[in-house]
Amino acid sequence: MAAVAALAVPSNAAGQPGAGWSSVALPSQHPAEAIGKYNAGCLAGGSTIPQTGPGFQLTEIDRDRRYAHPDMVAYILDLGLRMEEAGLGRMTVEDVSQPRGGPMPSGHRSHQMGLDADIWYRLDAPPRPTEADQWYMVPAGFRDVDRRVWTDRQAEMLRLAATDPRVARIFVNPGVKQALCDRSWANRDWLRVIRPWYAHAAHFHVRLNCPVDSPSCEPQEPPPEGDGCGAELASWFEPPAEGPSKPKPAYVPPPLPPACTGILAAP
């Protein structure tokens, strides 16, 4: 990205998180590259995800978060085809990234390099679905999945999503992880990338590995060995410690890579 980094620095420098990223309407005219970190980066030469295709549809189009690195576009198209071939129904894809990635004004700290995507657990949502059409697999305040909406189809969708070698992690509600761990699987290796995380009761969050065309992409450490179904998962269900809780410090967004300044300013 040497050519990108050499572009002029605008007055609203991209080093200031959130500066101008949501107001840019189109991807930059660069070769595709994911730059920086998942929570502090940007996307050069992003591609647009089709609104519909075999086995999938997008929602919340007006939020303009349907852009991605080509690896993520291919992943969504491939997963949709696998869903259709397996007879599992149509999945709904929500937020991916803005046209040039970067920080979003609300809703996410990641999704900045075109390598993160939110996919609903609900299948076969109506055309033009909205957030009201989601199904929560784990009711608020509960630890177990709601068996009225959690079915074999959701479990198999997650297996298909996780067995793609491009996947680094998939974040799910701890109750969903527990439901997957409790099932019998011929091969449990893929459970390693299914990671329990806060919320994620109505959708799961797919994160891809850094692409080969993106040397400035900073990968995360790989998940711990094993299926993640033991003590680590159990710790999510432990009662909170007694006594007054400590106030959390205000979140300070990390700075963006210098190359992102050129991405934001480019044609």
JSON list of N, CA and C in Angstrom, two decimals, residues 127-172:
[
{"chain": "A", "resi": 127, "resn": "PRO", "atom": "N", "xyz": [-38.99, -11.20, 2.66]},
{"chain": "A", "resi": 127, "resn": "PRO", "atom": "CA", "xyz": [-38.26, -10.27, 1.81]},
{"chain": "A", "resi": 127, "resn": "PRO", "atom": "C", "xyz": [-38.20, -8.89, 2.46]},
{"chain": "A", "resi": 128, "resn": "ARG", "atom": "N", "xyz": [-37.13, -8.18, 2.26]},
{"chain": "A", "resi": 128, "resn": "ARG", "atom": "CA", "xyz": [-36.89, -6.88, 2.87]},
{"chain": "A", "resi": 128, "resn": "ARG", "atom": "C", "xyz": [-37.04, -6.93, 4.39]},
{"chain": "A", "resi": 129, "resn": "PRO", "atom": "N", "xyz": [-36.33, -7.84, 5.04]},
{"chain": "A", "resi": 129, "resn": "PRO", "atom": "CA", "xyz": [-36.47, -7.99, 6.49]},
{"chain": "A", "resi": 129, "resn": "PRO", "atom": "C", "xyz": [-35.90, -6.79, 7.23]},
{"chain": "A", "resi": 130, "resn": "THR", "atom": "N", "xyz": [-36.42, -6.56, 8.42]},
{"chain": "A", "resi": 130, "resn": "THR", "atom": "CA", "xyz": [-35.92, -5.52, 9.30]},
{"chain": "A", "resi": 130, "resn": "THR", "atom": "C", "xyz": [-35.49, -6.18, 10.62]},
{"chain": "A", "resi": 131, "resn": "GLU", "atom": "N", "xyz": [-34.93, -5.38, 11.51]},
{"chain": "A", "resi": 131, "resn": "GLU", "atom": "CA", "xyz": [-34.47, -5.94, 12.78]},
{"chain": "A", "resi": 131, "resn": "GLU", "atom": "C", "xyz": [-35.61, -6.59, 13.56]},
{"chain": "A", "resi": 132, "resn": "ALA", "atom": "N", "xyz": [-36.83, -6.12, 13.35]},
{"chain": "A", "resi": 132, "resn": "ALA", "atom": "CA", "xyz": [-37.97, -6.69, 14.06]},
{"chain": "A", "resi": 132, "resn": "ALA", "atom": "C", "xyz": [-38.25, -8.13, 13.64]},
{"chain": "A", "resi": 133, "resn": "ASP", "atom": "N", "xyz": [-37.70, -8.56, 12.51]},
{"chain": "A", "resi": 133, "resn": "ASP", "atom": "CA", "xyz": [-37.94, -9.92, 12.01]},
{"chain": "A", "resi": 133, "resn": "ASP", "atom": "C", "xyz": [-36.91, -10.92, 12.54]},
{"chain": "A", "resi": 134, "resn": "GLN", "atom": "N", "xyz": [-35.97, -10.47, 13.36]},
{"chain": "A", "resi": 134, "resn": "GLN", "atom": "CA", "xyz": [-34.98, -11.40, 13.90]},
{"chain": "A", "resi": 134, "resn": "GLN", "atom": "C", "xyz": [-35.61, -12.31, 14.95]},
{"chain": "A", "resi": 135, "resn": "TRP", "atom": "N", "xyz": [-34.97, -13.42, 15.20]},
{"chain": "A", "resi": 135, "resn": "TRP", "atom": "CA", "xyz": [-35.34, -14.32, 16.29]},
{"chain": "A", "resi": 135, "resn": "TRP", "atom": "C", "xyz": [-34.17, -14.41, 17.25]},
{"chain": "A", "resi": 136, "resn": "TYR", "atom": "N", "xyz": [-34.46, -14.26, 18.53]},
{"chain": "A", "resi": 136, "resn": "TYR", "atom": "CA", "xyz": [-33.43, -14.37, 19.55]},
{"chain": "A", "resi": 136, "resn": "TYR", "atom": "C", "xyz": [-33.34, -15.81, 20.01]},
{"chain": "A", "resi": 137, "resn": "MET", "atom": "N", "xyz": [-32.18, -16.42, 19.82]},
{"chain": "A", "resi": 137, "resn": "MET", "atom": "CA", "xyz": [-32.00, -17.82, 20.19]},
{"chain": "A", "resi": 137, "resn": "MET", "atom": "C", "xyz": [-31.88, -17.99, 21.70]},
{"chain": "A", "resi": 138, "resn": "VAL", "atom": "N", "xyz": [-31.39, -16.96, 22.38]},
{"chain": "A", "resi": 138, "resn": "VAL", "atom": "CA", "xyz": [-31.23, -17.01, 23.84]},
{"chain": "A", "resi": 138, "resn": "VAL", "atom": "C", "xyz": [-31.98, -15.82, 24.42]},
{"chain": "A", "resi": 139, "resn": "PRO", "atom": "N", "xyz": [-33.09, -16.05, 25.14]},
{"chain": "A", "resi": 139, "resn": "PRO", "atom": "CA", "xyz": [-33.83, -14.93, 25.72]},
{"chain": "A", "resi": 139, "resn": "PRO", "atom": "C", "xyz": [-32.99, -14.15, 26.70]},
{"chain": "A", "resi": 140, "resn": "ALA", "atom": "N", "xyz": [-33.28, -12.87, 26.85]},
{"chain": "A", "resi": 140, "resn": "ALA", "atom": "CA", "xyz": [-32.54, -12.02, 27.77]},
{"chain": "A", "resi": 140, "resn": "ALA", "atom": "C", "xyz": [-32.58, -12.59, 29.18]},
{"chain": "A", "resi": 141, "resn": "GLY", "atom": "N", "xyz": [-31.41, -12.67, 29.80]},
{"chain": "A", "resi": 141, "resn": "GLY", "atom": "CA", "xyz": [-31.33, -13.17, 31.15]},
{"chain": "A", "resi": 141, "resn": "GLY", "atom": "C", "xyz": [-31.26, -14.68, 31.27]},
{"chain": "A", "resi": 142, "resn": "PHE", "atom": "N", "xyz": [-31.29, -15.39, 30.15]},
{"chain": "A", "resi": 142, "resn": "PHE", "atom": "CA", "xyz": [-31.25, -16.86, 30.18]},
{"chain": "A", "resi": 142, "resn": "PHE", "atom": "C", "xyz": [-29.89, -17.36, 29.70]},
{"chain": "A", "resi": 143, "resn": "ARG", "atom": "N", "xyz": [-29.61, -18.62, 30.03]},
{"chain": "A", "resi": 143, "resn": "ARG", "atom": "CA", "xyz": [-28.33, -19.22, 29.65]},
{"chain": "A", "resi": 143, "resn": "ARG", "atom": "C", "xyz": [-28.49, -20.28, 28.58]},
{"chain": "A", "resi": 144, "resn": "ASP", "atom": "N", "xyz": [-29.71, -20.70, 28.32]},
{"chain": "A", "resi": 144, "resn": "ASP", "atom": "CA", "xyz": [-29.95, -21.79, 27.39]},
{"chain": "A", "resi": 144, "resn": "ASP", "atom": "C", "xyz": [-30.69, -21.25, 26.17]},
{"chain": "A", "resi": 145, "resn": "VAL", "atom": "N", "xyz": [-30.57, -21.97, 25.05]},
{"chain": "A", "resi": 145, "resn": "VAL", "atom": "CA", "xyz": [-31.28, -21.56, 23.84]},
{"chain": "A", "resi": 145, "resn": "VAL", "atom": "C", "xyz": [-32.78, -21.81, 24.01]},
{"chain": "A", "resi": 146, "resn": "ASP", "atom": "N", "xyz": [-33.55, -21.05, 23.27]},
{"chain": "A", "resi": 146, "resn": "ASP", "atom": "CA", "xyz": [-35.00, -21.20, 23.24]},
{"chain": "A", "resi": 146, "resn": "ASP", "atom": "C", "xyz": [-35.34, -22.31, 22.25]},
{"chain": "A", "resi": 147, "resn": "ARG", "atom": "N", "xyz": [-35.78, -23.44, 22.74]},
{"chain": "A", "resi": 147, "resn": "ARG", "atom": "CA", "xyz": [-36.00, -24.61, 21.88]},
{"chain": "A", "resi": 147, "resn": "ARG", "atom": "C", "xyz": [-37.17, -24.41, 20.92]},
{"chain": "A", "resi": 148, "resn": "ARG", "atom": "N", "xyz": [-37.92, -23.34, 21.07]},
{"chain": "A", "resi": 148, "resn": "ARG", "atom": "CA", "xyz": [-39.00, -23.06, 20.11]},
{"chain": "A", "resi": 148, "resn": "ARG", "atom": "C", "xyz": [-38.45, -22.51, 18.80]},
{"chain": "A", "resi": 149, "resn": "VAL", "atom": "N", "xyz": [-37.26, -21.91, 18.85]},
{"chain": "A", "resi": 149, "resn": "VAL", "atom": "CA", "xyz": [-36.69, -21.31, 17.64]},
{"chain": "A", "resi": 149, "resn": "VAL", "atom": "C", "xyz": [-35.34, -21.92, 17.28]},
{"chain": "A", "resi": 150, "resn": "TRP", "atom": "N", "xyz": [-34.63, -22.47, 18.25]},
{"chain": "A", "resi": 150, "resn": "TRP", "atom": "CA", "xyz": [-33.34, -23.13, 17.98]},
{"chain": "A", "resi": 150, "resn": "TRP", "atom": "C", "xyz": [-33.62, -24.54, 17.47]},
{"chain": "A", "resi": 151, "resn": "THR", "atom": "N", "xyz": [-33.15, -24.85, 16.27]},
{"chain": "A", "resi": 151, "resn": "THR", "atom": "CA", "xyz": [-33.43, -26.15, 15.66]},
{"chain": "A", "resi": 151, "resn": "THR", "atom": "C", "xyz": [-32.15, -26.73, 15.07]},
{"chain": "A", "resi": 152, "resn": "ASP", "atom": "N", "xyz": [-32.28, -27.93, 14.49]},
{"chain": "A", "resi": 152, "resn": "ASP", "atom": "CA", "xyz": [-31.15, -28.54, 13.80]},
{"chain": "A", "resi": 152, "resn": "ASP", "atom": "C", "xyz": [-30.63, -27.65, 12.68]},
{"chain": "A", "resi": 153, "resn": "ARG", "atom": "N", "xyz": [-31.52, -26.86, 12.08]},
{"chain": "A", "resi": 153, "resn": "ARG", "atom": "CA", "xyz": [-31.10, -26.01, 10.97]},
{"chain": "A", "resi": 153, "resn": "ARG", "atom": "C", "xyz": [-30.11, -24.94, 11.42]},
{"chain": "A", "resi": 154, "resn": "GLN", "atom": "N", "xyz": [-30.36, -24.33, 12.58]},
{"chain": "A", "resi": 154, "resn": "GLN", "atom": "CA", "xyz": [-29.41, -23.33, 13.08]},
{"chain": "A", "resi": 154, "resn": "GLN", "atom": "C", "xyz": [-28.06, -23.97, 13.39]},
{"chain": "A", "resi": 155, "resn": "ALA", "atom": "N", "xyz": [-28.10, -25.14, 14.02]},
{"chain": "A", "resi": 155, "resn": "ALA", "atom": "CA", "xyz": [-26.85, -25.82, 14.35]},
{"chain": "A", "resi": 155, "resn": "ALA", "atom": "C", "xyz": [-26.06, -26.17, 13.09]},
{"chain": "A", "resi": 156, "resn": "GLU", "atom": "N", "xyz": [-26.74, -26.67, 12.07]},
{"chain": "A", "resi": 156, "resn": "GLU", "atom": "CA", "xyz": [-26.05, -27.05, 10.84]},
{"chain": "A", "resi": 156, "resn": "GLU", "atom": "C", "xyz": [-25.56, -25.82, 10.09]},
{"chain": "A", "resi": 157, "resn": "MET", "atom": "N", "xyz": [-26.30, -24.71, 10.13]},
{"chain": "A", "resi": 157, "resn": "MET", "atom": "CA", "xyz": [-25.83, -23.49, 9.49]},
{"chain": "A", "resi": 157, "resn": "MET", "atom": "C", "xyz": [-24.51, -23.04, 10.11]},
{"chain": "A", "resi": 158, "resn": "LEU", "atom": "N", "xyz": [-24.41, -23.09, 11.43]},
{"chain": "A", "resi": 158, "resn": "LEU", "atom": "CA", "xyz": [-23.17, -22.71, 12.09]},
{"chain": "A", "resi": 158, "resn": "LEU", "atom": "C", "xyz": [-22.03, -23.66, 11.75]},
{"chain": "A", "resi": 159, "resn": "ARG", "atom": "N", "xyz": [-22.34, -24.94, 11.63]},
{"chain": "A", "resi": 159, "resn": "ARG", "atom": "CA", "xyz": [-21.29, -25.89, 11.22]},
{"chain": "A", "resi": 159, "resn": "ARG", "atom": "C", "xyz": [-20.78, -25.56, 9.83]},
{"chain": "A", "resi": 160, "resn": "LEU", "atom": "N", "xyz": [-21.69, -25.31, 8.90]},
{"chain": "A", "resi": 160, "resn": "LEU", "atom": "CA", "xyz": [-21.28, -24.96, 7.55]},
{"chain": "A", "resi": 160, "resn": "LEU", "atom": "C", "xyz": [-20.47, -23.67, 7.55]},
{"chain": "A", "resi": 161, "resn": "ALA", "atom": "N", "xyz": [-20.91, -22.68, 8.33]},
{"chain": "A", "resi": 161, "resn": "ALA", "atom": "CA", "xyz": [-20.21, -21.40, 8.38]},
{"chain": "A", "resi": 161, "resn": "ALA", "atom": "C", "xyz": [-18.81, -21.55, 8.94]},
{"chain": "A", "resi": 162, "resn": "ALA", "atom": "N", "xyz": [-18.62, -22.45, 9.91]},
{"chain": "A", "resi": 162, "resn": "ALA", "atom": "CA", "xyz": [-17.35, -22.57, 10.61]},
{"chain": "A", "resi": 162, "resn": "ALA", "atom": "C", "xyz": [-16.35, -23.47, 9.92]},
{"chain": "A", "resi": 163, "resn": "THR", "atom": "N", "xyz": [-16.80, -24.35, 9.03]},
{"chain": "A", "resi": 163, "resn": "THR", "atom": "CA", "xyz": [-15.88, -25.29, 8.40]},
{"chain": "A", "resi": 163, "resn": "THR", "atom": "C", "xyz": [-15.19, -24.73, 7.16]},
{"chain": "A", "resi": 164, "resn": "ASP", "atom": "N", "xyz": [-15.48, -23.49, 6.81]},
{"chain": "A", "resi": 164, "resn": "ASP", "atom": "CA", "xyz": [-14.78, -22.84, 5.70]},
{"chain": "A", "resi": 164, "resn": "ASP", "atom": "C", "xyz": [-13.38, -22.44, 6.19]},
{"chain": "A", "resi": 165, "resn": "PRO", "atom": "N", "xyz": [-12.32, -22.80, 5.49]},
{"chain": "A", "resi": 165, "resn": "PRO", "atom": "CA", "xyz": [-10.96, -22.49, 5.96]},
{"chain": "A", "resi": 165, "resn": "PRO", "atom": "C", "xyz": [-10.64, -21.01, 6.02]},
{"chain": "A", "resi": 166, "resn": "ARG", "atom": "N", "xyz": [-11.46, -20.16, 5.40]},
{"chain": "A", "resi": 166, "resn": "ARG", "atom": "CA", "xyz": [-11.22, -18.72, 5.48]},
{"chain": "A", "resi": 166, "resn": "ARG", "atom": "C", "xyz": [-11.60, -18.13, 6.83]},
{"chain": "A", "resi": 167, "resn": "VAL", "atom": "N", "xyz": [-12.34, -18.87, 7.64]},
{"chain": "A", "resi": 167, "resn": "VAL", "atom": "CA", "xyz": [-12.88, -18.36, 8.90]},
{"chain": "A", "resi": 167, "resn": "VAL", "atom": "C", "xyz": [-11.82, -18.36, 10.00]},
{"chain": "A", "resi": 168, "resn": "ALA", "atom": "N", "xyz": [-11.68, -17.22, 10.67]},
{"chain": "A", "resi": 168, "resn": "ALA", "atom": "CA", "xyz": [-10.80, -17.11, 11.84]},
{"chain": "A", "resi": 168, "resn": "ALA", "atom": "C", "xyz": [-11.57, -17.37, 13.13]},
{"chain": "A", "resi": 169, "resn": "ARG", "atom": "N", "xyz": [-12.77, -16.80, 13.23]},
{"chain": "A", "resi": 169, "resn": "ARG", "atom": "CA", "xyz": [-13.61, -16.91, 14.42]},
{"chain": "A", "resi": 169, "resn": "ARG", "atom": "C", "xyz": [-15.06, -16.70, 14.02]},
{"chain": "A", "resi": 170, "resn": "ILE", "atom": "N", "xyz": [-15.95, -17.29, 14.82]},
{"chain": "A", "resi": 170, "resn": "ILE", "atom": "CA", "xyz": [-17.38, -16.97, 14.74]},
{"chain": "A", "resi": 170, "resn": "ILE", "atom": "C", "xyz": [-17.84, -16.71, 16.17]},
{"chain": "A", "resi": 171, "resn": "PHE", "atom": "N", "xyz": [-18.34, -15.50, 16.43]},
{"chain": "A", "resi": 171, "resn": "PHE", "atom": "CA", "xyz": [-18.79, -15.12, 17.76]},
{"chain": "A", "resi": 171, "resn": "PHE", "atom": "C", "xyz": [-20.28, -15.44, 17.91]},
{"chain": "A", "resi": 172, "resn": "VAL", "atom": "N", "xyz": [-20.61, -16.14, 19.00]},
{"chain": "A", "resi": 172, "resn": "VAL", "atom": "CA", "xyz": [-21.99, -16.51, 19.29]},
{"chain": "A", "resi": 172, "resn": "VAL", "atom": "C", "xyz": [-22.27, -16.24, 20.76]}
]
